[in-house]
Coordinates of C-alpha atoms in Angstrom, one line a residue:
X13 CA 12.9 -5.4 3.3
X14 CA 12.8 -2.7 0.5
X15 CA 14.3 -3.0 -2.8
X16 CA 15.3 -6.8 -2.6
X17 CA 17.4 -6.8 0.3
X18 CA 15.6 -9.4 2.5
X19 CA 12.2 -12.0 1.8
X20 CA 9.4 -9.7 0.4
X21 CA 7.2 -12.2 1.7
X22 CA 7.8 -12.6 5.3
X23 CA 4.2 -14.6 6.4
X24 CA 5.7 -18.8 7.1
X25 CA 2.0 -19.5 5.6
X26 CA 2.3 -17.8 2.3
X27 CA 5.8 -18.7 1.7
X28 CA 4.8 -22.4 2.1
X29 CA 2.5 -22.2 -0.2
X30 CA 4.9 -21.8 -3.0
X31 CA 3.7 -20.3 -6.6
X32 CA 3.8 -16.6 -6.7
X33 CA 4.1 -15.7 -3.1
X34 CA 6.2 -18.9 -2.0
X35 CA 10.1 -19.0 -1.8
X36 CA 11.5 -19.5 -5.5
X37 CA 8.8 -18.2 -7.0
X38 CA 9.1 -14.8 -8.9
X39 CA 7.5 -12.6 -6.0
X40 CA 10.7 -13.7 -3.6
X41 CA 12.1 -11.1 -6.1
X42 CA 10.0 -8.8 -7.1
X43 CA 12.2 -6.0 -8.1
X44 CA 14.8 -8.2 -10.1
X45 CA 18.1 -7.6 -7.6
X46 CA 19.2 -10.7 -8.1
X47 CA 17.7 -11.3 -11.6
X48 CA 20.8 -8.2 -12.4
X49 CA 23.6 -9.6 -10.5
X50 CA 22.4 -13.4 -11.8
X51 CA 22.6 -12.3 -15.4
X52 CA 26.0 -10.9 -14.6
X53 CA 26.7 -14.0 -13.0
X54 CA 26.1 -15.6 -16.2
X55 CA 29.2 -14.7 -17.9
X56 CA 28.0 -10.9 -18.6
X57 CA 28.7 -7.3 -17.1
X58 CA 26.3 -4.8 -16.3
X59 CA 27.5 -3.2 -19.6
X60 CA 26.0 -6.6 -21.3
X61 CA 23.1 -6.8 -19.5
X62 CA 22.2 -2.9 -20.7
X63 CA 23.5 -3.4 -24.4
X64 CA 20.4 -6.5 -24.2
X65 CA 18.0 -3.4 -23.2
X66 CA 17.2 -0.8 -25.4
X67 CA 16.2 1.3 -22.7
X68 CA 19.4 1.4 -21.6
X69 CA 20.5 3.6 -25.0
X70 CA 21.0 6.5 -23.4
X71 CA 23.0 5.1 -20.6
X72 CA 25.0 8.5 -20.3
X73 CA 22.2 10.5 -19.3
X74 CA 20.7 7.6 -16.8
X75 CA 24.0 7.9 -15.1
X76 CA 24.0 11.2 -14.7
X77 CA 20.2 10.9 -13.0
X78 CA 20.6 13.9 -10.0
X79 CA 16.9 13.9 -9.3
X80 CA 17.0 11.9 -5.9
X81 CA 17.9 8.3 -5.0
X82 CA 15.2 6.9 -7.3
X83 CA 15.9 7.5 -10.9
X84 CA 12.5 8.2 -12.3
X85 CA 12.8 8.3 -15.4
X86 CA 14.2 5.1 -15.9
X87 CA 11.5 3.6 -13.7
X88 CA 9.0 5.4 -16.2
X89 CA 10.9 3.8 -19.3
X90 CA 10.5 0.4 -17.6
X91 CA 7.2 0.1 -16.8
X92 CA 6.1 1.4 -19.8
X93 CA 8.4 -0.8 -22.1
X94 CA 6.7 -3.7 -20.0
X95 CA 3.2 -2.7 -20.9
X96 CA 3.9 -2.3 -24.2
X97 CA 3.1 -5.2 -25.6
X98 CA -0.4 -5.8 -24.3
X99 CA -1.4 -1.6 -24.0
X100 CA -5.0 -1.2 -25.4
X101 CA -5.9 2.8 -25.5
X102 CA -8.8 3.9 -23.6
X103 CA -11.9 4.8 -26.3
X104 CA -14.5 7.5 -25.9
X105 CA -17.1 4.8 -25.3
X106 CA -15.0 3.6 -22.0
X107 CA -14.2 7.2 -20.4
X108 CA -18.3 7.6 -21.1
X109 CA -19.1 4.2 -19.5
X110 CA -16.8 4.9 -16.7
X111 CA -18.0 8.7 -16.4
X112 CA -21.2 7.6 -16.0
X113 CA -21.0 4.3 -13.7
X114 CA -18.9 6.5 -11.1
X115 CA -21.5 8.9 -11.0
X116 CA -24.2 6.5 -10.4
X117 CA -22.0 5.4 -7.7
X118 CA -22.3 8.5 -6.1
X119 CA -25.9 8.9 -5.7
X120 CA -26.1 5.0 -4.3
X121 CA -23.4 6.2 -1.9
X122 CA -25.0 9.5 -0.7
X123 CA -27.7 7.4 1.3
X124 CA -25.4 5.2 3.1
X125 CA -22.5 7.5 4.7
X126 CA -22.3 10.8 5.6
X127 CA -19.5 11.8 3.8
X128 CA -20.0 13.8 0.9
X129 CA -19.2 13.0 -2.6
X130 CA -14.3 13.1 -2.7
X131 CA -15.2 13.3 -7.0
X132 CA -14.5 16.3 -9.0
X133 CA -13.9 15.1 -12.0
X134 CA -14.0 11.3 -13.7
X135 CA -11.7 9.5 -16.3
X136 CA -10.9 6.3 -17.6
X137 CA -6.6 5.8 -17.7
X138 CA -5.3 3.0 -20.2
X139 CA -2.4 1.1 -18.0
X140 CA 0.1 3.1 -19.6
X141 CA -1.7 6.4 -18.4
X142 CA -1.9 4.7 -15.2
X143 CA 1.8 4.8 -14.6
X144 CA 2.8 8.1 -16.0
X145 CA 0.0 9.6 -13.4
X146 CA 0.6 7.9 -10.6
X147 CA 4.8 8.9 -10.6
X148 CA 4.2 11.8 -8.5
X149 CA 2.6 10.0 -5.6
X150 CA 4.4 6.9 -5.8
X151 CA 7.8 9.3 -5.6
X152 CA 6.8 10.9 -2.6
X153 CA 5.8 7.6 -0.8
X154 CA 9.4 5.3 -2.2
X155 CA 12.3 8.2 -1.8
X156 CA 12.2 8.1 1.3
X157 CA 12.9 4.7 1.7
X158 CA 15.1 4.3 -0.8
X159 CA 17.5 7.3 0.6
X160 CA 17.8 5.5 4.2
X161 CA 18.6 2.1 2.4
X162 CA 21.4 3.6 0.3
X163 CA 22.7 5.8 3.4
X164 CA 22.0 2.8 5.6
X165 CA 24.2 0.5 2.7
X166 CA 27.0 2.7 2.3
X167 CA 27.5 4.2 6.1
X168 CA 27.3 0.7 7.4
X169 CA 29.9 -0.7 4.6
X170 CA 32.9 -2.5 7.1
X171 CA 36.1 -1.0 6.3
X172 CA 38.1 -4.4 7.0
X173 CA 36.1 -5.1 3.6
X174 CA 36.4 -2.7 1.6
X175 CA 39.3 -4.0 -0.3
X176 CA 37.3 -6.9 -1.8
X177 CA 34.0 -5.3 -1.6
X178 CA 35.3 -2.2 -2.8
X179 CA 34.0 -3.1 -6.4
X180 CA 30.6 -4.0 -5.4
X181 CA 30.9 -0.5 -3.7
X182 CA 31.4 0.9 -6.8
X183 CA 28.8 -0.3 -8.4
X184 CA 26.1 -0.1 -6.1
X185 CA 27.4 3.9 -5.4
X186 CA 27.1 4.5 -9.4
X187 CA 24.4 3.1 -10.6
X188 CA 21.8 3.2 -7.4
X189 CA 19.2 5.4 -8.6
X190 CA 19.6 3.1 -12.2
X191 CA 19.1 0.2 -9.9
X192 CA 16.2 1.5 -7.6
X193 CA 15.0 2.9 -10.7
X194 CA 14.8 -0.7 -12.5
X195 CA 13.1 -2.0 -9.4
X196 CA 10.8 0.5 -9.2
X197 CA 10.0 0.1 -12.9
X198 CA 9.6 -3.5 -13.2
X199 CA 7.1 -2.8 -9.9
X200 CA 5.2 -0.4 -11.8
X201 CA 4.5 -2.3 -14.7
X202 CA 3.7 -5.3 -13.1
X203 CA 1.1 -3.4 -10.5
X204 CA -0.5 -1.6 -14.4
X205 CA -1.4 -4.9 -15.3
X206 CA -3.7 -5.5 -12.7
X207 CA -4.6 -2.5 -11.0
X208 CA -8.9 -1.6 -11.4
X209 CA -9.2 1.8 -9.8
X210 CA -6.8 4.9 -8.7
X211 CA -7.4 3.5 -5.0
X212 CA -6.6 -0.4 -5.5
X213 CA -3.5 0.0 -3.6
X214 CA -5.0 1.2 -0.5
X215 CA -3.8 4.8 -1.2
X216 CA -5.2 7.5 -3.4
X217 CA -2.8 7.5 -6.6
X218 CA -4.4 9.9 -8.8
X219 CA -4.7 13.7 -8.5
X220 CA -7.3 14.8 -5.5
X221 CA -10.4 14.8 -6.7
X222 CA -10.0 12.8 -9.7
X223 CA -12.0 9.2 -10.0
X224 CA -10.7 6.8 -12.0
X225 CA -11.4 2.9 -13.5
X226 CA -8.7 1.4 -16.3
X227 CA -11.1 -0.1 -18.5
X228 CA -8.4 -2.9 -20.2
X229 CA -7.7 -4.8 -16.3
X230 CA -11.6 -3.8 -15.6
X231 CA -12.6 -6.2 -18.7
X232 CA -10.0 -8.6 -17.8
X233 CA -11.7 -8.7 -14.2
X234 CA -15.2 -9.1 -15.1
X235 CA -14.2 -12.5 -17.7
X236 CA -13.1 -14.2 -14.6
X237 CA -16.3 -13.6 -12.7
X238 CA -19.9 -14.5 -13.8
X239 CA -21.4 -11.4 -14.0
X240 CA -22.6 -8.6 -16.3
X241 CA -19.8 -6.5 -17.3
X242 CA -21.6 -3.6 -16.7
X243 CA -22.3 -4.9 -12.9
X244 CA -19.0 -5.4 -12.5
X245 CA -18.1 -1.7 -13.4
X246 CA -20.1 -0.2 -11.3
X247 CA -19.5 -2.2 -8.2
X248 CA -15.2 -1.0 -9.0
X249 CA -17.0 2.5 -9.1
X250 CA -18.4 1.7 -6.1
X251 CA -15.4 0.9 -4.3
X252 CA -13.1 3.9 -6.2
X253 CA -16.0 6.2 -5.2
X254 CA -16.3 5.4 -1.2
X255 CA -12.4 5.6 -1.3
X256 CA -12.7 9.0 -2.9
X257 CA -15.0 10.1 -0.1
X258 CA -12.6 8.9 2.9
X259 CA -10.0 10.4 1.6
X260 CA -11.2 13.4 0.6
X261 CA -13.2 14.6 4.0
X262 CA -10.5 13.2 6.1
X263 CA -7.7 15.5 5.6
X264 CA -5.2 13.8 8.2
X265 CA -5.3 10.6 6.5
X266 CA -3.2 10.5 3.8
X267 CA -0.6 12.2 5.6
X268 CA -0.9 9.2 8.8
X269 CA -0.3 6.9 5.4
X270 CA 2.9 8.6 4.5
X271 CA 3.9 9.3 8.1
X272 CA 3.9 5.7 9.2
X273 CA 5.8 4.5 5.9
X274 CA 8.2 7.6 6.3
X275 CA 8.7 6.5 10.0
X276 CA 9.8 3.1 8.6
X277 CA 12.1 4.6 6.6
X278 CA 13.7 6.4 9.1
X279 CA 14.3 3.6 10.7
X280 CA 16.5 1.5 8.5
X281 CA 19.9 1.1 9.9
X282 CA 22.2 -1.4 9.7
X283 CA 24.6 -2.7 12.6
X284 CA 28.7 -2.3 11.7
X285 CA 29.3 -4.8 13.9
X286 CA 26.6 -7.3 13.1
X287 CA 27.6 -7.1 9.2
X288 CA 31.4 -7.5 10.2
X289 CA 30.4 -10.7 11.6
X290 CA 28.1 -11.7 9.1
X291 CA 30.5 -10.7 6.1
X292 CA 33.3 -13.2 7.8
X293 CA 31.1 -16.3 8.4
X294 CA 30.0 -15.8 5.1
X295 CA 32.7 -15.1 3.3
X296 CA 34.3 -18.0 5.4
X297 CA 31.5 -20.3 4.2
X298 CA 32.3 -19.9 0.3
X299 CA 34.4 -21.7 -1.8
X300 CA 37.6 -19.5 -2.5
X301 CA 36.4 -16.7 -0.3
X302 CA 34.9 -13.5 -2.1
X303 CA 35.9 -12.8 -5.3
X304 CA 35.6 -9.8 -6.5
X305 CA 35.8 -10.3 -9.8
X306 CA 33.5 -13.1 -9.9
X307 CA 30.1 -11.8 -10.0
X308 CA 28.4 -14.7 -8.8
X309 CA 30.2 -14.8 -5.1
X310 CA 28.8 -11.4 -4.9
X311 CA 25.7 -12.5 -5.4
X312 CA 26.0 -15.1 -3.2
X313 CA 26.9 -12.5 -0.6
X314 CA 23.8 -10.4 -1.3
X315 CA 21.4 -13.0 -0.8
X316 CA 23.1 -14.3 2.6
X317 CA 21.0 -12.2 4.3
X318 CA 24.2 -10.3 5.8
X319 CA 23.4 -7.4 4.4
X320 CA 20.0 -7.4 5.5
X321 CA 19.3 -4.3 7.7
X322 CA 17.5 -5.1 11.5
X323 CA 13.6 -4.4 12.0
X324 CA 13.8 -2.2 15.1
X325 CA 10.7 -1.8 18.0
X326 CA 10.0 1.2 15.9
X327 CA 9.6 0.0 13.0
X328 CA 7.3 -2.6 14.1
X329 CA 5.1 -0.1 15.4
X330 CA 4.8 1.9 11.7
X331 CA 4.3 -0.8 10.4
X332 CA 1.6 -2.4 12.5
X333 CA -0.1 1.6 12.5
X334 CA 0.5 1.6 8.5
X335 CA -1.5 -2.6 8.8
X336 CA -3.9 -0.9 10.9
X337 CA -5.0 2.0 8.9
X338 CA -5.1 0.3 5.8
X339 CA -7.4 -2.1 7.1
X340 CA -9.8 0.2 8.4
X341 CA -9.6 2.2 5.1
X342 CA -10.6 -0.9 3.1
X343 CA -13.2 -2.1 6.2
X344 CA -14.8 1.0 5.7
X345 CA -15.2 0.8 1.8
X346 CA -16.2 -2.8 1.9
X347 CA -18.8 -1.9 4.9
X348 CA -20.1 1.2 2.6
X349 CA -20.2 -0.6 -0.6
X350 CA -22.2 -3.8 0.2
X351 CA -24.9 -1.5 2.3
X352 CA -25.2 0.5 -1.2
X353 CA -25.2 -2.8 -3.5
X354 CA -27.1 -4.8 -1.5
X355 CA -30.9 -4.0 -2.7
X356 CA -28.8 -2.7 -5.9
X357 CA -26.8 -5.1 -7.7
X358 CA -27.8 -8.8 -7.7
X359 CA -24.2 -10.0 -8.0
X360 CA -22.6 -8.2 -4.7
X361 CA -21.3 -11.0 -2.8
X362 CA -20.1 -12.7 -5.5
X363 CA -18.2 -9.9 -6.5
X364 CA -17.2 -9.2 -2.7
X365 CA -16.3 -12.5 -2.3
X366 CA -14.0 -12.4 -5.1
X367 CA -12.3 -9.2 -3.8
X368 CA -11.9 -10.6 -0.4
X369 CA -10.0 -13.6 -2.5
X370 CA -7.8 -11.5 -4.3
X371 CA -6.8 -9.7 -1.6
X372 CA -6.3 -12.8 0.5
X373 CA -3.8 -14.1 -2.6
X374 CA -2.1 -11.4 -2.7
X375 CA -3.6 -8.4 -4.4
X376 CA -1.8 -5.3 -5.7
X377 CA -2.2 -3.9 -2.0
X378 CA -0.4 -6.4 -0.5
X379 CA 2.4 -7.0 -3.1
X380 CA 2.7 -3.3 -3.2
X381 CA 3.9 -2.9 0.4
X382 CA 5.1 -6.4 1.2
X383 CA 7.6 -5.1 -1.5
X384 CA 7.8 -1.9 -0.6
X385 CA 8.2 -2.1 3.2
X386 CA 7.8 -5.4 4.1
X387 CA 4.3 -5.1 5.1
X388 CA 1.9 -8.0 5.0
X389 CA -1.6 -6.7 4.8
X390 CA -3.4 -9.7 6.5
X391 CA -7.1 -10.5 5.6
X392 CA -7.6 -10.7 9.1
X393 CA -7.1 -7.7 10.0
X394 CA -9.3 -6.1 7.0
X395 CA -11.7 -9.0 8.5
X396 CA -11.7 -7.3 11.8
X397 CA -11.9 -3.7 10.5
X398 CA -14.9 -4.5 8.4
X399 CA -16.6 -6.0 11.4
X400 CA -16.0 -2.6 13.2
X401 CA -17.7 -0.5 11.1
X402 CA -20.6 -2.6 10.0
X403 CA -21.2 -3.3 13.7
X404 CA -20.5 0.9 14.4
X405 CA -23.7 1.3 11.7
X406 CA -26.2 -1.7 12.8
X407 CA -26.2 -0.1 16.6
X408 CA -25.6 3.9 16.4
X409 CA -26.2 4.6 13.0
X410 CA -24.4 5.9 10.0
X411 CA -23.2 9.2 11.2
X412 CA -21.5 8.0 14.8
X413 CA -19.9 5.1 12.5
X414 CA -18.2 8.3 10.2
X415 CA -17.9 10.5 12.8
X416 CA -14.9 8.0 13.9
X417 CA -13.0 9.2 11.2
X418 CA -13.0 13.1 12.7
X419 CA -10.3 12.5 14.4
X420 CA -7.1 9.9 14.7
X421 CA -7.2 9.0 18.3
X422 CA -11.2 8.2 18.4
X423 CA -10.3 5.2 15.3
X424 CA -9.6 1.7 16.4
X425 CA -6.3 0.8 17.4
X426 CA -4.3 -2.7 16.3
X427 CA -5.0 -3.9 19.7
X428 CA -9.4 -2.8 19.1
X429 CA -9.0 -5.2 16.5
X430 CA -8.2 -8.3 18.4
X431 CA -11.5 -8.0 20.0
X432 CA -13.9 -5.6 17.3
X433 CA -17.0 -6.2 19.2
X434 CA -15.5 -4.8 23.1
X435 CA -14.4 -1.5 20.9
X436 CA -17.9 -1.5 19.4
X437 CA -19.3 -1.6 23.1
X438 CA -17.3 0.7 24.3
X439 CA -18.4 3.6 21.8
X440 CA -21.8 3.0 23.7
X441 CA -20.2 3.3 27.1
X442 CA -18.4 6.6 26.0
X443 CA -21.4 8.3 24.5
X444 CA -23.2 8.0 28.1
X445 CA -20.5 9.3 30.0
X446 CA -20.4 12.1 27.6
X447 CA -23.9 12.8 28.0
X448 CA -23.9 12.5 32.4
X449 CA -20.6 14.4 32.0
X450 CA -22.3 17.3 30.2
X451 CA -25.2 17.1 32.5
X452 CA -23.3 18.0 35.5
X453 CA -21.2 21.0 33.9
X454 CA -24.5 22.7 33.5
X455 CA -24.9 25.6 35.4
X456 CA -27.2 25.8 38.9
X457 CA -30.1 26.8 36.9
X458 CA -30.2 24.7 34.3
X459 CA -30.4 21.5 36.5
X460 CA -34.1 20.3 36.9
X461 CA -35.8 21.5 39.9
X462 CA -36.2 19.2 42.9
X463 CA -39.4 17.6 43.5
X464 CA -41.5 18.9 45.6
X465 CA -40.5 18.1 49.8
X466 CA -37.5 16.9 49.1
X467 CA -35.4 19.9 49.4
X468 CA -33.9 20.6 52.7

């Protein structure tokens, strides 16, 4: 669920795998809820865990944070104290390099799709850059959610509790955009690290129009693999400039992106009667009962999973549209790509191959909205998708493959993916009946004559 109230990591298989994506590991947590009431736990108070942090200084004015239920500049201030460490400035030689690998990109991709070139303008972003301008999208995609899971928390509070959880209350209530802010933050920094492109995450980050590599995690990338680095930049520009292109000519898209996460969000609610229960088995189950002014029983409480809102019907459905579109998004790139490398750049598959890996271990897309929303972005399905529209291009060509994107309804559906291939064969099927159906609406005379002796 967002924000650390529930597993992050909901697939049994991942989980039991252990490591980074397993239970115990530091992705159960990503966003450090407990990590805050643990180090309270500890012997401290919030107060000592922000004198240890000295982007806590200005505590006053983080408190006084009115600019929605994500405090933004705090989650700035993290993820930038986190990077600072290892931040390397981008050079003039990198913004050139990348400049001129992404428009190279665009003249291998002009003869595989019909979609024009989505790049206005190219740039190379250190991971520091990276953060600062990609707060504006990532605002609009987490307030949302982070509203309903503070109105959900606080509407759904049991009143026969609020004498011993009144100070958790309190705390929660005052410092919930410092909190959500912190999450977000740490989230941010950790995603700077890796991040390659603008578009890693499955969503356009960066201003429209604007193509983008960060050299430092590009270099990084290219000593694990055993290619040229110069390869290896052009097949990320490869990949940032298809994503450019799809997003770019298909103006509903990023909206169906926001609308299904929004429709999530809207969703969070949290059942009074289910918690009431919940709060008096569990408070029941600990020695002493709650105390209040123990910090660790209240962390004990917050990981009992009683406060963990329900997944409704509706919800399921965003989220399995939200799967859906994101696979087909990166099934498209990944179809467009390796038809443009193939003849092109020697080291393709390898380099796909490690892509499909990192995605499969849980790549910045998938950690982004398993943390996010709970999402788990299966390979599968980007298996499936990928199968789609390389099986779209083999049999009707380029332009019926991309003329699937004019429109929502004419894209595969979850359900298409179970079985690619029958959706593939339908497209066939439809684009007859099309063409008998606009046969027959042809006026009297412009049907063919009869043949001679066979009229009446």
């Amino acid at each position: 669920m967002p924000f650390g109230f529930g597993l992050p990591d909901r697939d049994p298989e991942r989980r039991d795998q252990g490591g980074e994506g397993g239970q115990g590991g530091p992705a159960s947590d990503p966003f450090g809820l407990g990590a805050l009431f643990g180090s309270i736990g500890a012997g401290g108070s919030p107060e000592d865990l922000m004198a240890k942090m000295p982007l806590f200084a200005e505590l006053q004015k983080l408190m006084n944070w009115s600019g929605g239920p994500v405090n933004w500049d705090l989650a700035r201030q993290g993820a930038i104290s986190q990077l600072a460490a290892g931040h390397q400035p981008t050079s003039e030689a990198e913004r050139t390099a990348v400049a001129e690998a992404l428009r190279l990109a665009d003249l291998w991709l002009d003869q595989v799709t019909e979609l024009p070139s989505g790049i206005d303008r190219t740039t190379a972003w250190s991971r520091v850059e990276w953060v600062e301008k990609t707060l504006p999208a990532w605002s609009a995609l987490i307030d949302p959610l982070a509203e309903r899971v503070v109105a959900a928390m606080t509407s759904a509070l049991p009143q026969e509790a609020a004498m011993s959880f009144g100070p958790v209350a309190g705390i929660m209530g005052r410092m919930g955009g410092m909190m959500f802010g912190a999450q977000v933050g740490q989230a941010l920094g950790k995603l700077a690290d890796e991040v390659l492109t603008s578009t890693d995450v499955g969503i356009p980050l960066a201003p429209a129009g604007t193509g983008v590599l960060v050299p430092q995690n590009v270099a990084e990338f290219a000593a694990g693999v055993d290619r040229p680095a110069d390869e290896v930049r052009l097949f990320l520009a490869l990949r940032e400039a298809a994503s450019q292109r799809l997003f770019a000519h298909v103006p509903w898209l990023r909206q169906q992106l926001a609308d299904a996460v929004h429709a999530y969000a809207r969703g969070i609610t949290i059942d009074r009667e289910a918690i009431e229960r919940g709060l008096t088995e569990a408070m029941s189950g600990m020695e002493g009962g709650l105390d209040p002014s123990n910090p660790e029983s209240i962390q004990q409480l917050l990981g009992s999973g009683v406060l963990e809102p329900e997944e409704t019907p509706e919800q399921q459905m965003a989220l399995r549209r939200l799967e859906t579109l994101l696979a087909l998004v990166e099934g498209w790139v990944d179809t467009v790509v390796a038809e443009a490398a193939k003849d092109r750049l020697p080291g393709h598959s390898a380099l796909a191959e490690t892509m499909r890996r990192r995605r499969a271990s849980g790549g910045p897309a998938e950690q982004t909205f398993a943390t996010l929303v709970g999402l788990q972005l299966r390979p599968r399905r980007l298996r499936d998708a990928a199968t789609v529209w390389g099986a779209m291009g083999q049999r009707y060509g380029t332009a019926d493959r991309d003329r699937l994107w004019s429109h929502p309804d004419l894209l595969p559906t979850s359900e298409d993916l179970d079985e690619p291939m029958d959706f593939v064969a339908r497209q066939g099927l439809d684009d007859e009946f099309a063409a008998l159906t606009a046969d027959d609406a042809k006026p009297a005379e412009e049907q063919p004559d009869d043949e001679p002796g066979e009229r009446a």
